[in-house]
Coordinates of C-alpha atoms and ligand atoms in Angstrom, one line a residue:
X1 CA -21.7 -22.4 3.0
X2 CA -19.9 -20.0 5.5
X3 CA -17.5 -18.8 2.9
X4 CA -20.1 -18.3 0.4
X5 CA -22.0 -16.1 2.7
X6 CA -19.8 -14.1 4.0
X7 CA -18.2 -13.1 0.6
X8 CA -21.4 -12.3 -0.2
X9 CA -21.9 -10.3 2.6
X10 CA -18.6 -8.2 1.4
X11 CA -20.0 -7.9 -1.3
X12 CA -23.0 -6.1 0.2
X13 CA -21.0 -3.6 2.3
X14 CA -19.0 -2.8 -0.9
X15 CA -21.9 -2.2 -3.0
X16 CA -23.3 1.1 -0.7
X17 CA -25.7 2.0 1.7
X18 CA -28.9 0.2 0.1
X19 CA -27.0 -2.7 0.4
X20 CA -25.7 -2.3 3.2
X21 CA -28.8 -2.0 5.2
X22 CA -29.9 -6.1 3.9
X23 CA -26.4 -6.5 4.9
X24 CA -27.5 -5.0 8.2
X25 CA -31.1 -7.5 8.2
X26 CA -29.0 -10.1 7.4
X27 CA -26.9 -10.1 10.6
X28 CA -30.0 -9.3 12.7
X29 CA -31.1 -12.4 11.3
X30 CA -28.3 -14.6 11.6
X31 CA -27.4 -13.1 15.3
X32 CA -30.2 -12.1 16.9
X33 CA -33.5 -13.5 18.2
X34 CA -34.7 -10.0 19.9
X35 CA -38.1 -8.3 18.5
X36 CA -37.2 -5.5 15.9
X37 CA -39.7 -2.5 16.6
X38 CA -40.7 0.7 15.7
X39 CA -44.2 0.7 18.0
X40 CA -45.9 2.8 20.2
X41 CA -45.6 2.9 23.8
X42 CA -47.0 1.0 26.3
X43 CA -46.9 1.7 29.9
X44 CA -43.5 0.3 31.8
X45 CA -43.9 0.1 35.2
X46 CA -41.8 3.1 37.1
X47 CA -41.5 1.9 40.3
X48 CA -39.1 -1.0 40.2
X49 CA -34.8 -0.2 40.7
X50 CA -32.2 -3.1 40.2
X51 CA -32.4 -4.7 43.4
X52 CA -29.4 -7.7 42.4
X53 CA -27.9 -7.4 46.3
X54 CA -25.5 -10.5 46.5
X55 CA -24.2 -12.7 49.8
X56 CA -20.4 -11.0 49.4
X57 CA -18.3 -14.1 51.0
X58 CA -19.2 -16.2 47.6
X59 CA -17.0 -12.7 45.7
X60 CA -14.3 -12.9 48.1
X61 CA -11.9 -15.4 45.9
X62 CA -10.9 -13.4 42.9
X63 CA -10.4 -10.4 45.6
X64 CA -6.6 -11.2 46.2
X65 CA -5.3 -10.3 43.0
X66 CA -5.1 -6.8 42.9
X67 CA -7.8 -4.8 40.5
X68 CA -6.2 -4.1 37.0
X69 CA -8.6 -2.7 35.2
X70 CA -10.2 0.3 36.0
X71 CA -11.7 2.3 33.4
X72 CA -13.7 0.0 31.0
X73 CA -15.2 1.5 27.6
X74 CA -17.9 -1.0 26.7
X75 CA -19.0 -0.5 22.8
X76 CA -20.7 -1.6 19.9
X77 CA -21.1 -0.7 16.1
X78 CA -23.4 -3.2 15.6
X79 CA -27.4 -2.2 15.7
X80 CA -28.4 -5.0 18.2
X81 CA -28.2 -6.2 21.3
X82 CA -28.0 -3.9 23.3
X83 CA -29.7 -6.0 26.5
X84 CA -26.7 -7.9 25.8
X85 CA -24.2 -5.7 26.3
X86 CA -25.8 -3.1 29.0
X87 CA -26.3 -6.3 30.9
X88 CA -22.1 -6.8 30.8
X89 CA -22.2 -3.0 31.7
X90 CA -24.7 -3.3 34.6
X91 CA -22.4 -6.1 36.3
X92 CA -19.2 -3.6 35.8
X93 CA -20.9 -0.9 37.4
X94 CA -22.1 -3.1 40.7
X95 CA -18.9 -4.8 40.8
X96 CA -17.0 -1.6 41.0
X97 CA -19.4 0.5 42.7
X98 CA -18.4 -2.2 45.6
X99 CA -14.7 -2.3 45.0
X100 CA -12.2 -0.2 46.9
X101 CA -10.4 0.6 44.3
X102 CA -13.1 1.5 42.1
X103 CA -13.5 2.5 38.6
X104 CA -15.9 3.6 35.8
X105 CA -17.8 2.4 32.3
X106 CA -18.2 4.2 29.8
X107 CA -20.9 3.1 27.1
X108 CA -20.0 3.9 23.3
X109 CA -22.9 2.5 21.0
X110 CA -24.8 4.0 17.6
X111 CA -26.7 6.9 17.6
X112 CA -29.5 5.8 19.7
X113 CA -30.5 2.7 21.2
X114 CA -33.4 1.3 19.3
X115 CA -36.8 -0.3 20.0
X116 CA -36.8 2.2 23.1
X117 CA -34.2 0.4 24.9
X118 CA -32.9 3.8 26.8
X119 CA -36.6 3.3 28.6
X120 CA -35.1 0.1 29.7
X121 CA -31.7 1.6 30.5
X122 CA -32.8 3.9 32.6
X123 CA -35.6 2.1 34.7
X124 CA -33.6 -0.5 35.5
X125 CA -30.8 1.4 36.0
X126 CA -28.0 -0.2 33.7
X127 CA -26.2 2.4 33.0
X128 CA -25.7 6.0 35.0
X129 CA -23.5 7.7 32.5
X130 CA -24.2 9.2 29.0
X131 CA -23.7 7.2 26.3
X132 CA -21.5 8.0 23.3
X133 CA -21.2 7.3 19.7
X134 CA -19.7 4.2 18.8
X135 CA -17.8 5.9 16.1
X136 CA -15.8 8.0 18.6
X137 CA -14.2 4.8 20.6
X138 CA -11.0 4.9 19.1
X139 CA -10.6 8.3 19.5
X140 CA -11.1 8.2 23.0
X141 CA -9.2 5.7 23.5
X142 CA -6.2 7.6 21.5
X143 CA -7.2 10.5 23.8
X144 CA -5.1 9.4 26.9
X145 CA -2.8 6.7 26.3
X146 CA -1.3 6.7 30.0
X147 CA -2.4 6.9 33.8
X148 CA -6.5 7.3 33.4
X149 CA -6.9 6.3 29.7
X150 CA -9.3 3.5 28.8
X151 CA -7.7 0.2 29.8
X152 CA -10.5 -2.0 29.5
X153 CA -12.6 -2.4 25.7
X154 CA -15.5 -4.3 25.8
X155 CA -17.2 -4.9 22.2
X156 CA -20.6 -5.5 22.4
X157 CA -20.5 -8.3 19.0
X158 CA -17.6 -9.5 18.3
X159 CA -19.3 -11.6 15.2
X160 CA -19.7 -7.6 13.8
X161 CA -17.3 -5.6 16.0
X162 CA -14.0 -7.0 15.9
X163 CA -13.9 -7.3 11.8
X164 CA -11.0 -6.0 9.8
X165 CA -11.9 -1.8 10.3
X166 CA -12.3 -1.6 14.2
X167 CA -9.6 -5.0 14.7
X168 CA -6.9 -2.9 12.7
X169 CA -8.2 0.4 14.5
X170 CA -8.0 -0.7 18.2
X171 CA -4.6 -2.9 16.9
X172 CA -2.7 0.4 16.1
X173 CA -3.9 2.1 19.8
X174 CA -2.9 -0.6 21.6
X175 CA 0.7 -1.0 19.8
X176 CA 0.8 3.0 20.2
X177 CA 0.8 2.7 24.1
X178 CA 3.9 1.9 26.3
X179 CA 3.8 -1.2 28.2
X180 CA 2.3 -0.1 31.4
X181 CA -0.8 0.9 29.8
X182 CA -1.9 -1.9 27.5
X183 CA -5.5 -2.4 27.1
X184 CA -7.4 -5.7 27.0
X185 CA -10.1 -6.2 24.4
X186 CA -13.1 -8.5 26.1
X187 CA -14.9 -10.4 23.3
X188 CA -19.0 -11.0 23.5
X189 CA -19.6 -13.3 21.0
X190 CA -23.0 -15.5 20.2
X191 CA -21.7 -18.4 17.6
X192 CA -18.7 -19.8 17.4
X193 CA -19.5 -21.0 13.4
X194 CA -19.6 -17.2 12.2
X195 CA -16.2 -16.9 12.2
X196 CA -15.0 -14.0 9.7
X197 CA -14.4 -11.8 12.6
X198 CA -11.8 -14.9 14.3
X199 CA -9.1 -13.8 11.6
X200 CA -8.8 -10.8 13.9
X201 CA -8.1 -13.2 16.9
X202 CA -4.0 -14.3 16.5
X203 CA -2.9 -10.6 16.3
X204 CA -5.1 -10.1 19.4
X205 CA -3.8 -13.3 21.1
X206 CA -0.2 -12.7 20.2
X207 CA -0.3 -9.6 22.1
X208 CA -2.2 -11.4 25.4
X209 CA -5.0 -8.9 25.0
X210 CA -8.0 -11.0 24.0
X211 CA -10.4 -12.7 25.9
X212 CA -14.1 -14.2 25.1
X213 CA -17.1 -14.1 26.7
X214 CA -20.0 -15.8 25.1
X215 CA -23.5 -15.6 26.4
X216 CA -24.2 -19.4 27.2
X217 CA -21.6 -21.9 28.4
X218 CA -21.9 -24.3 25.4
X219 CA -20.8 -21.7 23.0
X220 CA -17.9 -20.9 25.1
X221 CA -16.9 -25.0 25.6
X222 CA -17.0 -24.7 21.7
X223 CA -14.8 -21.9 21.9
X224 CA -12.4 -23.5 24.1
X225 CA -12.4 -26.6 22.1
X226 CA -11.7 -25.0 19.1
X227 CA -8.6 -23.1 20.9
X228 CA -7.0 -26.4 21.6
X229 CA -7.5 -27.8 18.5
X230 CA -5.8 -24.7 17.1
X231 CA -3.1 -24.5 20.0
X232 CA -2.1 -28.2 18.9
X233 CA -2.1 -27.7 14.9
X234 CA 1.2 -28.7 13.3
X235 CA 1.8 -25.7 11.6
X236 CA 4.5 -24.0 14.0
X237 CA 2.7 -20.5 13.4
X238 CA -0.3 -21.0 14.5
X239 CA 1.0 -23.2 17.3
X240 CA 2.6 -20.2 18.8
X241 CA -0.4 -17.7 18.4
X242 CA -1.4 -18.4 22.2
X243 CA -4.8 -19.8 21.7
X244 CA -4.2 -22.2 24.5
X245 CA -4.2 -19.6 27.2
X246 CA -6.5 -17.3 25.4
X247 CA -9.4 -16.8 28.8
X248 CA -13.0 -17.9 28.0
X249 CA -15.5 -17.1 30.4
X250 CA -19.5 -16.4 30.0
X251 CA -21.5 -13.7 30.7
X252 CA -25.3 -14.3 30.4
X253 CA -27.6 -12.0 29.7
X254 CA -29.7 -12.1 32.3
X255 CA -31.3 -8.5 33.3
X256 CA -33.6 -7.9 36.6
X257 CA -36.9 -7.5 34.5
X258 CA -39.6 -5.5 36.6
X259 CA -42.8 -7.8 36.1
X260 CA -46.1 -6.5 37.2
X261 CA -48.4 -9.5 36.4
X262 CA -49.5 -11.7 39.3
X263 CA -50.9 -15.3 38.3
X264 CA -52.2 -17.9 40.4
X265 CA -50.3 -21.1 40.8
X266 CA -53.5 -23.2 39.8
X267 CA -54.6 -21.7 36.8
X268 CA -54.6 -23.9 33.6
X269 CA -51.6 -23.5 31.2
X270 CA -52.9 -21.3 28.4
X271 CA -50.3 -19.2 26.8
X272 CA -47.2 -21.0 25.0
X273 CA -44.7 -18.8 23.7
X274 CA -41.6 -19.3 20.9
X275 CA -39.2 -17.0 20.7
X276 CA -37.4 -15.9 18.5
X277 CA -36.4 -15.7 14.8
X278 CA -39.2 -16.6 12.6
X279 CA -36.5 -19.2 10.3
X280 CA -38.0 -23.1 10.0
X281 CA -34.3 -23.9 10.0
X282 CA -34.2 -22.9 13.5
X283 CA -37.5 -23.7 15.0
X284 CA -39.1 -26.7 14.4
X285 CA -42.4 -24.3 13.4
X286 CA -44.2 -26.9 10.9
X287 CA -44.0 -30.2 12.9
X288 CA -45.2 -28.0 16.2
X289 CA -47.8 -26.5 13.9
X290 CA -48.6 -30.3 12.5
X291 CA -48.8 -31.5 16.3
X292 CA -51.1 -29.3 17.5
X293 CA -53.8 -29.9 14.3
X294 CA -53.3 -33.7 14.6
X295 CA -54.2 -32.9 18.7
X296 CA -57.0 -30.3 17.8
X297 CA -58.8 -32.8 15.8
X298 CA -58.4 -35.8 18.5
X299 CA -60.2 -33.5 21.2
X300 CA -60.3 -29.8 20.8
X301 CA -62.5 -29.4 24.2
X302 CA -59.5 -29.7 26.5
X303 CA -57.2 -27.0 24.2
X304 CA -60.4 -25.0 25.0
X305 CA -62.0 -25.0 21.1
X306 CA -65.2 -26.0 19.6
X307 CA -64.3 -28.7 16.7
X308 CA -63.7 -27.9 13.2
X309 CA -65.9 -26.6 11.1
X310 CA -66.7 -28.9 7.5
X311 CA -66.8 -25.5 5.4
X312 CA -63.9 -24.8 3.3
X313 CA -61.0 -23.1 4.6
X314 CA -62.3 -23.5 8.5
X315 CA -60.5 -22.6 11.6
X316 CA -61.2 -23.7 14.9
X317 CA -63.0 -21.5 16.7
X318 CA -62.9 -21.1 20.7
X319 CA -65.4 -23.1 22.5
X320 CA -67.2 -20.0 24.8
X321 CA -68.9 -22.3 27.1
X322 CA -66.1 -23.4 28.6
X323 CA -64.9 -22.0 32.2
X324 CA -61.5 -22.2 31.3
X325 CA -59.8 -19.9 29.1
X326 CA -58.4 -21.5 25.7
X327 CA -54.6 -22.3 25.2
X328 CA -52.8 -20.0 22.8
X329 CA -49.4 -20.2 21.0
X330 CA -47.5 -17.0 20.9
X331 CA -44.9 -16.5 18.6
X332 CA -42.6 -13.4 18.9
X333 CA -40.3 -12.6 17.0
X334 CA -39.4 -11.2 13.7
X335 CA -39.8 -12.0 9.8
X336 CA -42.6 -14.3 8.2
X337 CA -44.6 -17.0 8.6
X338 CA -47.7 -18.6 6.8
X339 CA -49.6 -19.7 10.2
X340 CA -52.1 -23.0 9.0
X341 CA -56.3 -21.8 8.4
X342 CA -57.2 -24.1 11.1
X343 CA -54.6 -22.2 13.5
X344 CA -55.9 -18.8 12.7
X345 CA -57.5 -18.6 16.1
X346 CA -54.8 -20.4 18.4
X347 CA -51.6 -19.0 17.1
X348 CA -51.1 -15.2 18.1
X349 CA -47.9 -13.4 15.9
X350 CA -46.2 -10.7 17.8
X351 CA -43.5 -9.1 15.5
X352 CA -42.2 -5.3 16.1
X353 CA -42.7 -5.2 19.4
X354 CA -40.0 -2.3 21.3
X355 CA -38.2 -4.0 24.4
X356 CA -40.9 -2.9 27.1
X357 CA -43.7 -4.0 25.1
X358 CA -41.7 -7.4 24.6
X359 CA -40.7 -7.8 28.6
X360 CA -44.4 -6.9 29.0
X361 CA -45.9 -9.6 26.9
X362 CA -43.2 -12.4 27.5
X363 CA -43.9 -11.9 31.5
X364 CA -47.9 -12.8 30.7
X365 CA -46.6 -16.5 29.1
X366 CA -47.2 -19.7 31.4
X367 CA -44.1 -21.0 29.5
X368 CA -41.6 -20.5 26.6
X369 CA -41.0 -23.5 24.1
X370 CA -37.6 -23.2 22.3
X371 CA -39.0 -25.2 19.4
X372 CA -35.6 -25.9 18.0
X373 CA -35.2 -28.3 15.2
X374 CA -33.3 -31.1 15.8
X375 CA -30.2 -30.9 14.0
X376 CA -29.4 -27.1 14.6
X377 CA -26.3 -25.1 15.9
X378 CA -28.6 -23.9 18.9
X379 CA -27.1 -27.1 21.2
X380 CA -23.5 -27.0 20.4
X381 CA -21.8 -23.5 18.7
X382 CA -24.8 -20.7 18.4
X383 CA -26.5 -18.9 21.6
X384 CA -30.0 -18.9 21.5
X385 CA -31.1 -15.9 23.8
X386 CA -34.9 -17.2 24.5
X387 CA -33.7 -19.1 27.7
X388 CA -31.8 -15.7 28.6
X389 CA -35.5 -13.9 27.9
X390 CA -37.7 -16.5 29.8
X391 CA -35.0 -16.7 32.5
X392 CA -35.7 -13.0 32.7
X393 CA -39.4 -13.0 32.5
X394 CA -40.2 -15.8 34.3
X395 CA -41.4 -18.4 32.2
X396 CA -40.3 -21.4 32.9
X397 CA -39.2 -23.2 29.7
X398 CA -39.8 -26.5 28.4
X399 CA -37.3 -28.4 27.6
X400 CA -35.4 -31.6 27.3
X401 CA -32.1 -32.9 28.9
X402 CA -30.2 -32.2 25.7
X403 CA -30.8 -28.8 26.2
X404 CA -30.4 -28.5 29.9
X405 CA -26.8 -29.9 29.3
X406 CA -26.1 -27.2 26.6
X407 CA -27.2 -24.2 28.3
X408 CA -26.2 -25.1 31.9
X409 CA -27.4 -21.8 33.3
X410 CA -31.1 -23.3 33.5
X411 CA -30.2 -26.5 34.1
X412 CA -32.5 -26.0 37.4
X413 CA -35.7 -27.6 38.0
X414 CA -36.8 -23.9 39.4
X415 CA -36.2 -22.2 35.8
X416 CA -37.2 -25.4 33.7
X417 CA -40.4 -27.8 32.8
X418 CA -38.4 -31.2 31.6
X419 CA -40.1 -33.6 29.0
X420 CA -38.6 -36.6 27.6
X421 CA -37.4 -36.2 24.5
X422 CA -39.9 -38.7 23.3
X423 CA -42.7 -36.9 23.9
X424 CA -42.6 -34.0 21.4
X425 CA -43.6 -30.5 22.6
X426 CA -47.2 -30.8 21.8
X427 CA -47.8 -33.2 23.1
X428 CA -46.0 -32.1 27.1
X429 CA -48.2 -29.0 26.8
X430 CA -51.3 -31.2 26.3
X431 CA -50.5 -33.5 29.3
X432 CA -49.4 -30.2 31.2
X433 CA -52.8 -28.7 30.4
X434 CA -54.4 -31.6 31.1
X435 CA -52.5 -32.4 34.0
X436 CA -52.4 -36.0 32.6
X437 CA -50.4 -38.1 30.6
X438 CA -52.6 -41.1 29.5
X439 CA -53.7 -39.9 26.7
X440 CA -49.5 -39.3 25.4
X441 CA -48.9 -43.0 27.1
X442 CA -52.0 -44.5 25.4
X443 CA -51.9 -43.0 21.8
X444 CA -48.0 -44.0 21.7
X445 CA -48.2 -47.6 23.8
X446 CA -45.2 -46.5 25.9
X447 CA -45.3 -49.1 28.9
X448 CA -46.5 -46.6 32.3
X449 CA -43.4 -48.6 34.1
X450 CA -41.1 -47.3 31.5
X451 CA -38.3 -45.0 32.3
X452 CA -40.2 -42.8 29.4
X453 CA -43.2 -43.0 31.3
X454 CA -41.5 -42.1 34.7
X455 CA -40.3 -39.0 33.5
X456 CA -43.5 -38.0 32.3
X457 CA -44.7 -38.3 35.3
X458 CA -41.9 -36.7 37.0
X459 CA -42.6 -33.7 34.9
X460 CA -46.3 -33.6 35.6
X461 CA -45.7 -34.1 39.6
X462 CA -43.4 -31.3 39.3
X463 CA -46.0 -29.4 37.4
X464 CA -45.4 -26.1 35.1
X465 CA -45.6 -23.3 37.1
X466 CA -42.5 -21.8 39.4
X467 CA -43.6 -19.2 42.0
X468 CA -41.6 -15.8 42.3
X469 CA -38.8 -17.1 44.7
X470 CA -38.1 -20.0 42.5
X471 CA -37.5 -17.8 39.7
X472 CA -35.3 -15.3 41.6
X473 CA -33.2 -17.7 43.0
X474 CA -32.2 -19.0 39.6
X475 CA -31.4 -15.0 38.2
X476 CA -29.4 -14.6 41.5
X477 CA -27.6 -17.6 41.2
X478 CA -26.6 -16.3 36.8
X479 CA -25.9 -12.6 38.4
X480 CA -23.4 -14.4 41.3
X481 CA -21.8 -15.8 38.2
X482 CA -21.9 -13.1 36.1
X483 CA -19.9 -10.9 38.9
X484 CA -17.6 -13.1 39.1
X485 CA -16.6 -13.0 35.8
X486 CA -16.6 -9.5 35.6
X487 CA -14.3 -9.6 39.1
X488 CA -11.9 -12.0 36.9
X489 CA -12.0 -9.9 34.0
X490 CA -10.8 -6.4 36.2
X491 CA -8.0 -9.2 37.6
X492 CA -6.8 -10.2 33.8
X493 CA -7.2 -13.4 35.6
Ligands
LIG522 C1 1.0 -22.0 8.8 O1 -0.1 -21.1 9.1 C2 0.1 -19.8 8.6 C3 -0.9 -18.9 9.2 O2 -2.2 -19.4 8.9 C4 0.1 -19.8 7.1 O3 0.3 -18.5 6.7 C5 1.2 -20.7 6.6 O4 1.2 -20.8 5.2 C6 1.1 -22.1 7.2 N1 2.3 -22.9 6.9 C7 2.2 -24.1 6.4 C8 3.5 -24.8 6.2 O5 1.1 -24.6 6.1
LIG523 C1 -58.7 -19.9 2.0 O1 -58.0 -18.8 2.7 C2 -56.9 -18.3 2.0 C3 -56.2 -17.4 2.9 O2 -57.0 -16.8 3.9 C4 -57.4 -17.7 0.7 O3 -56.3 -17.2 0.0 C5 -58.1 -18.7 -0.1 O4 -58.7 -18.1 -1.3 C6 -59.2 -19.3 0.7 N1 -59.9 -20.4 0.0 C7 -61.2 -20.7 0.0 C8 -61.6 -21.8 -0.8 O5 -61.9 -20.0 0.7

């Protein structure tokens, strides 16, 4: 399957621009969940600066090795991503504002950062410099090959980045310089499955100038997994590549969102959100569709609706006499999806939307639902950037313990709302609505002195919404980490 796509993605490229540009859809598909726009602008509040001020004594182990690193190009070819990437660039910039020793980033990306990300950029302050074209990196890096030269090269997606053309590029710099002024090349990657790109990796590791950083901790324990299976492989060559020692950290993408909505802690839960790619492969989409019919028709008066009409082709229709508002599924994201003729009026589709109209909408959800199908690569090699997003937003998400052991970095009761896994998603926002589990308990016959039943209970006690310093305190704790890592990375440690 991986082979036959990503000859056929050669293919593409080979075959000229027109190509090139499904090519282009193709990855965005395959490596990105983030809303594609082109619309207009919406207001994005001015007033807020990146405020991410961190205890220092928690910084203070890495600080003993002395700085290596000190002028760090971060850079991308690829189209996407870009909150990705500025976020690695935001942590380099605090992290060496504060070091004694300094040093400076240097952003090289395409043209122009799309769905108005330089709005983003600039009011949250990721980046202070200018940024430059992506096609000029290896150039600049060629520019100064001694004291001062770029000794640092960040690529923004690997997955895209480090293919054959930039690999064999940023190969022939680094064997151009002498040994003092080697540079490392830091690897953001989001799915350890695409792996055309990992034919780059032995020349990189041969040299000791690669490391990864993936966005979630479960795609980096893949990584590292698959680095020992390689280190211990019985061919003597690839034995020897180094992939033992080759560093893995993570670097999540967590960015200090300005949100200007206030909610009250009591109100009812009435806006779900998924997020995300529009692909049934990925998102369980139909069952959560089925769910929330099979619910609708049991008692549409507590999602807020009046019951179905008997006319052909009916929707249900909100019930206006009730005092509380009606509960909504949002889905944003990007491609198709046929929504059911009886969900017309409960599922709202958000597609296009540019990054401040996307910040703006997610931060108005009472809570995200991943929605992944069951057997998926989202749990064990592929990033999924919606817990990033809610993280961001403040949402709490709903989830289960499988997924709070993949990606560790919300496996917090503050940034979470945990369900059993027996009780499907629907089902959890119901009882959450409700604030009430008999009707899950009842319908199903679970026991109420079952460890199922506990749990449910447990999630309801705990309840759905998180207040403000809650939330914060889970992003402080992921930009902690994430200076950390960036600390490590200026140390080659
Ligand atoms: C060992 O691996 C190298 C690199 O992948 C390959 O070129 C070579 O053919 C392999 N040797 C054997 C004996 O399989
Ligand atoms: C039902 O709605 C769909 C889509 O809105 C439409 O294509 C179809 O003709 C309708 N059928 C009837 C019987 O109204």
């Amino acid at each position: 399957m991986l082979t036959m796509l990503t000859t056929r993605r050669q293919r593409a490229v080979a075959t000229g621009c027109s190509l090139f540009l499904i090519f282009l859809i193709w990855q965005f598909v395959s490596l990105n969940e983030y809303p594609i726009s082109v619309a207009s602008v919406k207001l994005w509040p001015s007033s807020t600066k990146c405020s991410a001020t961190m205890p220092l004594e928690e910084l203070e182990e890495n600080l003993i090795v002395p700085q290596k690193r000190y002028r760090a190009a971060v850079a991308s070819s690829f189209g996407f991503h870009f909150d990705v990437y500025l976020a690695v660039v935001w942590t380099l910039e605090r992290v060496m504002g504060r070091s004694p020793t300094g040093g400076v980033v240097e952003v090289y990306a395409p043209a122009k950062f799309g769905w108005q990300f330089q709005t983003i950029v600039d009011t949250l302050g990721l980046y202070h410099g200018e940024a430059k074209q992506s096609k000029d990196l290896v150039e600049a890096i060629n520019a100064n090959k001694g004291d001062g030269g770029i000794d640092l090269v960040v690529l923004g997606t690997c997955e895209f980045d480090l293919r054959k053309k930039w690999s064999e590029e940023l190969l022939a710099a680094w064997d151009a310089r002498d040994a003092e002024h080697k540079f490392k090349v830091v690897c953001i990657v989001h799915n350890v499955r695409d792996s055309t790109w990992q034919q780059s990796i032995p020349q990189w590791s041969q040299r000791n100038a690669i490391r990864i950083l993936p966005i979630a901790e479960h795609v980096a324990a893949a990584f590292k997994k698959t680095f020992l299976i390689n280190a211990d492989s019985p061919n003597a060559t690839i034995r020897s590549i180094g992939y033992e020692d080759i560093p893995v950290d993570v670097h999540v993408p967590v960015l200090d969102v300005p949100l200007a909505v206030e909610r009250s802690p009591s109100r009812i839960l009435s806006n779900a959100v998924i997020q995300g790619s529009f692909s049934t492969v990925r998102r369980d989409y139909l069952a959560i569709f089925s769910d929330l019919k099979d619910s609708l028709a049991r008692d549409p008066k507590v999602w807020g609706y009046l019951p179905l009409g008997t006319e052909k082709n009916a929707s249900y229709a909100v019930d206006t006499t009730l005092p509380d508002p009606p509960f909504h599924l949002h889905l944003i994201g990007s491609g198709s999806l046929r929504i059911p003729q009886e969900l017309k009026n409960v599922v709202a589709v958000h597609t296009k939307l540019s990054y401040p109209d996307f910040y703006q909408l997610m931060g108005s959800m009472d809570i995200c639902v991943p929605g992944f199908a069951s057997g998926n690569w989202y749990y064990d090699a592929q990033a999924s950037s919606t817990f990033a997003m809610a993280v961001e937003c403040d949402v709490p998400i709903l989830v289960t313990q499988r997924i709070r052991n993949s990606y560790t970095y919300v496996d917090d009761d503050k940034a979470v709302v945990t369900r059993p896994a027996a009780m499907r998603e629907v089902e959890a926002l119901h009882a959450l609505r409700t604030r009430d589990a008999s009707d899950f308990l009842d319908r199903t016959g679970i026991p109420w002195d079952s460890y199922t039943a506990r749990a449910v209970v447990d999630m309801l006690r705990l309840g759905w919404t998180r207040d403000k310093g809650e939330a914060r305190a889970v992003k402080e704790k992921i930009w902690r980490a994430n200076e950390r890592v960036v600390q490590r990375i200026l140390r080659d440690l």
